[in-house]
PDB file of C-alpha atoms in Angstrom:
ATOM      1  CA  MET A   4       0.004  -0.031  -0.015  1.00 39.00           C
ATOM      2  CA  GLY A   5       1.457   3.380  -0.946  1.00 44.00           C
ATOM      3  CA  ARG A   6       1.768   6.213   1.391  1.00 44.00           C
ATOM      4  CA  VAL A   7       0.891   9.886   0.525  1.00 44.00           C
ATOM      5  CA  VAL A   8       3.916  12.147   0.628  1.00 44.00           C
ATOM      6  CA  SER A   9       2.790  15.411   2.197  1.00 43.00           C
ATOM      7  CA  ASP A  10       5.208  16.349   4.880  1.00 46.00           C
ATOM      8  CA  GLN A  11       8.531  16.690   2.775  1.00 48.00           C
ATOM      9  CA  PRO A  12       9.473  18.145  -0.595  1.00 49.00           C
ATOM     10  CA  LEU A  13       7.934  16.158  -3.425  1.00 52.00           C
ATOM     11  CA  PRO A  14      10.579  14.176  -5.444  1.00 70.00           C
ATOM     12  CA  VAL A  15       8.639  15.184  -8.585  1.00 84.00           C
ATOM     13  CA  GLN A  16       7.969  18.917  -8.979  1.00 87.00           C
ATOM     14  CA  LEU A  17       4.785  19.293 -11.052  1.00 88.00           C
ATOM     15  CA  VAL A  18       4.582  22.776 -12.517  1.00 89.00           C
ATOM     16  CA  SER A  19       1.422  22.638 -14.632  1.00 91.00           C
ATOM     17  CA  PHE A  20      -1.713  20.432 -15.235  1.00 94.00           C
ATOM     18  CA  VAL A  21      -4.520  21.474 -17.641  1.00 92.00           C
ATOM     19  CA  ALA A  22      -7.522  19.795 -19.223  1.00 94.00           C
ATOM     20  CA  THR A  23      -8.980  20.814 -22.640  1.00 92.00           C
ATOM     21  CA  THR A  24     -11.739  19.433 -24.817  1.00 88.00           C
ATOM     22  CA  ALA A  25     -11.865  18.680 -28.452  1.00 83.00           C
ATOM     23  CA  GLY A  26     -15.300  17.342 -29.399  1.00 78.00           C
ATOM     24  CA  ARG A  27     -15.871  14.410 -27.204  1.00 82.00           C
ATOM     25  CA  ASP A  28     -12.134  13.882 -26.296  1.00 90.00           C
ATOM     26  CA  VAL A  29     -10.409  15.356 -23.272  1.00 94.00           C
ATOM     27  CA  GLN A  30      -6.697  16.317 -23.772  1.00 95.00           C
ATOM     28  CA  LEU A  31      -4.678  16.340 -20.566  1.00 97.00           C
ATOM     29  CA  ARG A  32      -1.198  18.062 -20.458  1.00 96.00           C
ATOM     30  CA  TRP A  33       1.142  18.502 -17.620  1.00 96.00           C
ATOM     31  CA  SER A  34       4.788  19.218 -17.052  1.00 95.00           C
ATOM     32  CA  THR A  35       7.486  18.737 -14.431  1.00 94.00           C
ATOM     33  CA  ALA A  36      10.594  20.727 -13.596  1.00 91.00           C
ATOM     34  CA  THR A  37      12.584  17.890 -11.915  1.00 91.00           C
ATOM     35  CA  GLU A  38      11.953  14.174 -11.296  1.00 94.00           C
ATOM     36  CA  VAL A  39      13.472  11.699  -8.743  1.00 91.00           C
ATOM     37  CA  ASN A  40      12.570   7.990  -8.953  1.00 92.00           C
ATOM     38  CA  ASN A  41       9.376   8.811 -10.862  1.00 94.00           C
ATOM     39  CA  TYR A  42       7.692   5.530 -11.944  1.00 95.00           C
ATOM     40  CA  GLY A  43       4.849   7.342 -13.699  1.00 96.00           C
ATOM     41  CA  PHE A  44       1.385   8.937 -13.607  1.00 97.00           C
ATOM     42  CA  GLU A  45      -1.906   7.384 -13.147  1.00 97.00           C
ATOM     43  CA  ILE A  46      -4.791   9.323 -14.755  1.00 97.00           C
ATOM     44  CA  GLU A  47      -7.965   9.458 -12.679  1.00 97.00           C
ATOM     45  CA  ARG A  48     -11.401  10.705 -13.692  1.00 95.00           C
ATOM     46  CA  ARG A  49     -14.732  11.179 -12.088  1.00 92.00           C
ATOM     47  CA  GLN A  50     -18.102  12.528 -13.615  1.00 87.00           C
ATOM     48  CA  ILE A  51     -20.008  15.326 -11.902  1.00 80.00           C
ATOM     49  CA  ARG A  52     -23.748  15.060 -12.313  1.00 68.00           C
ATOM     50  CA  ASN A  53     -24.817  18.661 -12.610  1.00 51.00           C
ATOM     51  CA  ALA A  54     -28.487  17.996 -12.209  1.00 48.00           C
ATOM     52  CA  GLU A  55     -28.210  16.318  -8.819  1.00 47.00           C
ATOM     53  CA  PHE A  56     -24.731  17.588  -7.837  1.00 49.00           C
ATOM     54  CA  GLU A  57     -23.673  14.044  -7.576  1.00 54.00           C
ATOM     55  CA  ILE A  58     -20.005  13.481  -7.700  1.00 58.00           C
ATOM     56  CA  ARG A  59     -19.007   9.844  -8.563  1.00 70.00           C
ATOM     57  CA  HIS A  60     -15.950   8.070  -7.312  1.00 87.00           C
ATOM     58  CA  TRP A  61     -12.428   8.529  -8.910  1.00 92.00           C
ATOM     59  CA  GLU A  62     -11.602   5.749 -11.472  1.00 93.00           C
ATOM     60  CA  LYS A  63      -8.258   5.056 -13.090  1.00 95.00           C
ATOM     61  CA  VAL A  64      -8.474   5.595 -16.857  1.00 96.00           C
ATOM     62  CA  GLY A  65      -4.830   5.430 -18.018  1.00 96.00           C
ATOM     63  CA  PHE A  66      -1.110   5.491 -17.211  1.00 97.00           C
ATOM     64  CA  VAL A  67       1.808   7.414 -18.554  1.00 97.00           C
ATOM     65  CA  GLU A  68       5.331   6.284 -17.752  1.00 96.00           C
ATOM     66  CA  GLY A  69       7.523   8.865 -15.999  1.00 95.00           C
ATOM     67  CA  ALA A  70      11.055   9.844 -16.698  1.00 92.00           C
ATOM     68  CA  GLY A  71      12.689   8.220 -13.673  1.00 91.00           C
ATOM     69  CA  THR A  72      15.267  10.726 -12.504  1.00 92.00           C
ATOM     70  CA  SER A  73      15.566  14.021 -14.468  1.00 90.00           C
ATOM     71  CA  ASN A  74      16.859  17.462 -13.843  1.00 88.00           C
ATOM     72  CA  SER A  75      15.400  18.809 -16.985  1.00 91.00           C
ATOM     73  CA  PRO A  76      11.717  19.912 -17.694  1.00 92.00           C
ATOM     74  CA  LYS A  77       9.391  17.168 -19.055  1.00 94.00           C
ATOM     75  CA  GLN A  78       6.180  17.399 -20.987  1.00 95.00           C
ATOM     76  CA  TYR A  79       3.371  14.717 -20.737  1.00 97.00           C
ATOM     77  CA  SER A  80       0.000  14.268 -22.353  1.00 97.00           C
ATOM     78  CA  PHE A  81      -2.815  11.800 -22.234  1.00 97.00           C
ATOM     79  CA  VAL A  82      -6.187  11.721 -24.285  1.00 96.00           C
ATOM     80  CA  ASP A  83      -9.382  10.381 -22.788  1.00 96.00           C
ATOM     81  CA  ARG A  84     -11.571   9.576 -25.899  1.00 91.00           C
ATOM     82  CA  THR A  85     -15.219   9.571 -26.867  1.00 83.00           C
ATOM     83  CA  LEU A  86     -16.778  10.515 -23.573  1.00 86.00           C
ATOM     84  CA  SER A  87     -20.516  11.040 -23.052  1.00 82.00           C
ATOM     85  CA  SER A  88     -21.836  14.457 -22.689  1.00 78.00           C
ATOM     86  CA  GLY A  89     -21.331  15.873 -19.136  1.00 80.00           C
ATOM     87  CA  ARG A  90     -19.042  17.439 -16.745  1.00 84.00           C
ATOM     88  CA  TYR A  91     -15.842  15.665 -15.616  1.00 91.00           C
ATOM     89  CA  ALA A  92     -12.952  16.100 -13.150  1.00 93.00           C
ATOM     90  CA  TYR A  93      -9.408  14.802 -13.745  1.00 96.00           C
ATOM     91  CA  ARG A  94      -6.346  14.451 -11.542  1.00 95.00           C
ATOM     92  CA  ILE A  95      -3.040  12.703 -11.906  1.00 96.00           C
ATOM     93  CA  LYS A  96      -1.579  10.374  -9.310  1.00 96.00           C
ATOM     94  CA  GLN A  97       2.336  10.520  -9.476  1.00 95.00           C
ATOM     95  CA  VAL A  98       3.778   7.265  -8.280  1.00 95.00           C
ATOM     96  CA  ASP A  99       7.394   6.818  -7.275  1.00 94.00           C
ATOM     97  CA  ASN A 100       9.436   3.590  -7.770  1.00 93.00           C
ATOM     98  CA  ASP A 101       9.092   2.741  -4.111  1.00 91.00           C
ATOM     99  CA  GLY A 102       5.289   3.135  -4.206  1.00 91.00           C
ATOM    100  CA  SER A 103       4.939   6.471  -2.684  1.00 92.00           C
ATOM    101  CA  PHE A 104       2.432   8.738  -4.395  1.00 93.00           C
ATOM    102  CA  SER A 105       0.898  12.287  -4.378  1.00 92.00           C
ATOM    103  CA  TYR A 106      -2.042  13.813  -6.204  1.00 93.00           C
ATOM    104  CA  SER A 107      -2.224  16.927  -8.563  1.00 93.00           C
ATOM    105  CA  HIS A 108      -4.995  19.415  -8.164  1.00 91.00           C
ATOM    106  CA  ALA A 109      -8.238  18.422 -10.055  1.00 91.00           C
ATOM    107  CA  ALA A 110      -9.043  20.059 -13.406  1.00 91.00           C
ATOM    108  CA  GLU A 111     -12.698  20.188 -14.541  1.00 89.00           C
ATOM    109  CA  VAL A 112     -14.049  20.180 -18.211  1.00 88.00           C
ATOM    110  CA  GLU A 113     -17.430  19.988 -19.860  1.00 83.00           C
ATOM    111  CA  VAL A 114     -17.756  17.607 -22.720  1.00 84.00           C
ATOM    112  CA  GLY A 115     -20.374  17.837 -25.417  1.00 76.00           C
ATOM    113  CA  ILE A 116     -21.602  21.159 -24.088  1.00 69.00           C
ATOM    114  CA  VAL A 117     -22.107  23.891 -26.787  1.00 65.00           C
ATOM    115  CA  PRO A 118     -23.246  27.523 -26.595  1.00 64.00           C
ATOM    116  CA  LYS A 119     -27.029  27.388 -25.992  1.00 73.00           C
ATOM    117  CA  ALA A 120     -28.232  27.867 -29.469  1.00 82.00           C
ATOM    118  CA  PHE A 121     -30.622  25.815 -31.649  1.00 91.00           C
ATOM    119  CA  THR A 122     -28.311  23.860 -34.067  1.00 90.00           C
ATOM    120  CA  LEU A 123     -28.524  21.056 -36.554  1.00 92.00           C
ATOM    121  CA  SER A 124     -25.360  19.815 -38.006  1.00 90.00           C
ATOM    122  CA  HIS A 125     -24.788  18.549 -41.464  1.00 91.00           C
ATOM    123  CA  ASN A 126     -24.575  14.797 -41.356  1.00 92.00           C
ATOM    124  CA  TYR A 127     -21.306  12.881 -41.818  1.00 88.00           C
ATOM    125  CA  PRO A 128     -20.600  11.216 -44.173  1.00 91.00           C
ATOM    126  CA  ASN A 129     -22.617  12.726 -46.992  1.00 92.00           C
ATOM    127  CA  PRO A 130     -23.279  11.123 -49.409  1.00 91.00           C
ATOM    128  CA  PHE A 131     -23.403   7.928 -47.253  1.00 93.00           C
ATOM    129  CA  ASN A 132     -23.966   4.149 -47.751  1.00 90.00           C
ATOM    130  CA  SER A 133     -26.383   2.711 -45.266  1.00 88.00           C
ATOM    131  CA  SER A 134     -25.691   4.926 -42.178  1.00 92.00           C
ATOM    132  CA  THR A 135     -24.784   8.512 -41.313  1.00 93.00           C
ATOM    133  CA  LEU A 136     -24.395  10.619 -38.133  1.00 91.00           C
ATOM    134  CA  ILE A 137     -26.356  13.575 -37.217  1.00 93.00           C
ATOM    135  CA  GLU A 138     -25.803  15.929 -34.290  1.00 90.00           C
ATOM    136  CA  PHE A 139     -28.091  18.580 -32.775  1.00 92.00           C
ATOM    137  CA  ALA A 140     -28.520  20.905 -29.753  1.00 89.00           C
ATOM    138  CA  LEU A 141     -31.306  22.994 -28.302  1.00 91.00           C
ATOM    139  CA  GLY A 142     -31.004  26.710 -27.214  1.00 87.00           C
ATOM    140  CA  GLU A 143     -33.378  25.980 -24.352  1.00 89.00           C
ATOM    141  CA  PRO A 144     -34.714  22.897 -22.676  1.00 89.00           C
ATOM    142  CA  GLY A 145     -37.729  21.479 -24.316  1.00 92.00           C
ATOM    143  CA  HIS A 146     -39.312  18.874 -26.517  1.00 95.00           C
ATOM    144  CA  ALA A 147     -37.634  18.111 -29.946  1.00 96.00           C
ATOM    145  CA  THR A 148     -38.300  15.813 -32.846  1.00 97.00           C
ATOM    146  CA  LEU A 149     -35.956  14.824 -35.533  1.00 97.00           C
ATOM    147  CA  ARG A 150     -37.571  13.268 -38.656  1.00 97.00           C
ATOM    148  CA  VAL A 151     -36.351  12.007 -42.047  1.00 97.00           C
ATOM    149  CA  TYR A 152     -38.493  12.574 -45.207  1.00 97.00           C
ATOM    150  CA  ASN A 153     -38.153  11.336 -48.726  1.00 96.00           C
ATOM    151  CA  THR A 154     -38.573  13.698 -51.747  1.00 94.00           C
ATOM    152  CA  LEU A 155     -42.416  13.226 -51.692  1.00 95.00           C
ATOM    153  CA  GLY A 156     -42.572  14.620 -48.148  1.00 94.00           C
ATOM    154  CA  GLN A 157     -43.319  11.257 -46.484  1.00 95.00           C
ATOM    155  CA  VAL A 158     -41.733  10.502 -43.155  1.00 96.00           C
ATOM    156  CA  VAL A 159     -39.456   7.444 -43.404  1.00 96.00           C
ATOM    157  CA  ALA A 160     -37.872   7.539 -39.946  1.00 96.00           C
ATOM    158  CA  ILE A 161     -38.191   9.364 -36.569  1.00 96.00           C
ATOM    159  CA  LEU A 162     -34.581   9.474 -35.200  1.00 95.00           C
ATOM    160  CA  ALA A 163     -35.308  11.454 -31.939  1.00 95.00           C
ATOM    161  CA  GLN A 164     -38.271  12.467 -30.030  1.00 95.00           C
ATOM    162  CA  GLY A 165     -38.327  13.605 -26.503  1.00 93.00           C
ATOM    163  CA  VAL A 166     -37.311  16.286 -23.985  1.00 93.00           C
ATOM    164  CA  TYR A 167     -33.706  17.482 -24.104  1.00 91.00           C
ATOM    165  CA  VAL A 168     -31.521  19.911 -22.024  1.00 85.00           C
ATOM    166  CA  ALA A 169     -30.172  23.085 -23.499  1.00 84.00           C
ATOM    167  CA  GLY A 170     -26.608  23.186 -24.850  1.00 79.00           C
ATOM    168  CA  GLU A 171     -25.924  19.393 -24.801  1.00 81.00           C
ATOM    169  CA  ILE A 172     -24.960  17.812 -28.148  1.00 82.00           C
ATOM    170  CA  GLN A 173     -27.187  14.931 -29.055  1.00 88.00           C
ATOM    171  CA  LYS A 174     -25.914  12.297 -31.485  1.00 87.00           C
ATOM    172  CA  VAL A 175     -28.157  10.040 -33.555  1.00 92.00           C
ATOM    173  CA  ARG A 176     -27.306   7.605 -36.307  1.00 93.00           C
ATOM    174  CA  PHE A 177     -29.593   7.161 -39.276  1.00 95.00           C
ATOM    175  CA  ASP A 178     -29.645   3.622 -40.841  1.00 94.00           C
ATOM    176  CA  GLY A 179     -30.899   3.761 -44.360  1.00 93.00           C
ATOM    177  CA  SER A 180     -30.150   0.146 -45.273  1.00 92.00           C
ATOM    178  CA  THR A 181     -33.743  -0.655 -45.931  1.00 93.00           C
ATOM    179  CA  LEU A 182     -34.365   2.427 -48.070  1.00 94.00           C
ATOM    180  CA  PRO A 183     -33.606   2.994 -51.887  1.00 94.00           C
ATOM    181  CA  SER A 184     -30.840   5.185 -53.036  1.00 94.00           C
ATOM    182  CA  GLY A 185     -31.793   8.832 -53.412  1.00 95.00           C
ATOM    183  CA  ILE A 186     -32.047  12.226 -51.921  1.00 95.00           C
ATOM    184  CA  TYR A 187     -33.592  12.511 -48.335  1.00 97.00           C
ATOM    185  CA  TYR A 188     -34.224  15.381 -45.861  1.00 97.00           C
ATOM    186  CA  TYR A 189     -33.900  15.426 -42.182  1.00 97.00           C
ATOM    187  CA  GLU A 190     -35.683  18.055 -40.036  1.00 97.00           C
ATOM    188  CA  LEU A 191     -35.359  19.167 -36.416  1.00 97.00           C
ATOM    189  CA  VAL A 192     -38.357  20.834 -34.869  1.00 96.00           C
ATOM    190  CA  SER A 193     -38.405  22.322 -31.259  1.00 95.00           C
ATOM    191  CA  GLY A 194     -41.106  24.727 -30.378  1.00 92.00           C
ATOM    192  CA  SER A 195     -41.020  27.515 -32.918  1.00 92.00           C
ATOM    193  CA  ASN A 196     -37.564  26.505 -34.157  1.00 93.00           C
ATOM    194  CA  ARG A 197     -37.025  24.444 -37.182  1.00 94.00           C
ATOM    195  CA  ALA A 198     -34.002  23.360 -39.304  1.00 95.00           C
ATOM    196  CA  ILE A 199     -33.782  21.039 -42.293  1.00 95.00           C
ATOM    197  CA  HIS A 200     -30.898  19.634 -44.312  1.00 95.00           C
ATOM    198  CA  LYS A 201     -30.602  17.449 -47.316  1.00 94.00           C
ATOM    199  CA  PHE A 202     -28.449  14.197 -47.602  1.00 95.00           C
ATOM    200  CA  VAL A 203     -27.872  11.639 -50.302  1.00 94.00           C
ATOM    201  CA  LEU A 204     -28.157   7.822 -49.741  1.00 94.00           C
ATOM    202  CA  MET A 205     -25.907   5.956 -52.300  1.00 90.00           C
ATOM    203  CA  ARG A 206     -25.428   2.249 -52.818  1.00 77.00           C
TER     204      ARG A 206
END
């Protein structure tokens, strides 16, 4: 069992630790000034439930090897990929070769949160064969429906229907494997807001 080093100078001097988002990925970067017997860094994450102010337990999501002993600055990074929308906290647990460890401060990020505006993205890929991905977000909480129409104006699919929070990116996949090739339209409606885009199914 390791012991927390808190009453003496740390053998690893951490000078920075930041977390940034890129889509649904979180990029962690940190640097050290000096290192002594540094085995490495465990990456820990916990999700913060905004609605209920519930904070889940820390969980280990990765490990980055340390430089051992070094008198020169070192840069490190780690990418936590394809997270669900929400608010997350990250910290790094620096572990020495003898099992001693210490924690960094926690850095918080929001994933899948966009400025609160009514948006309907262009699908990807387009044209597509069988399936394609569509994203949307609402400017205010409320009911929304995402439908797909053929060129005759007939509804061929309902991709989303329900109540959604504002500013959170919703991802839905359209499977057109049972439909003939051709031009289709997808429409998002929420209250008085409406947006529509065209896409092409090709076989």
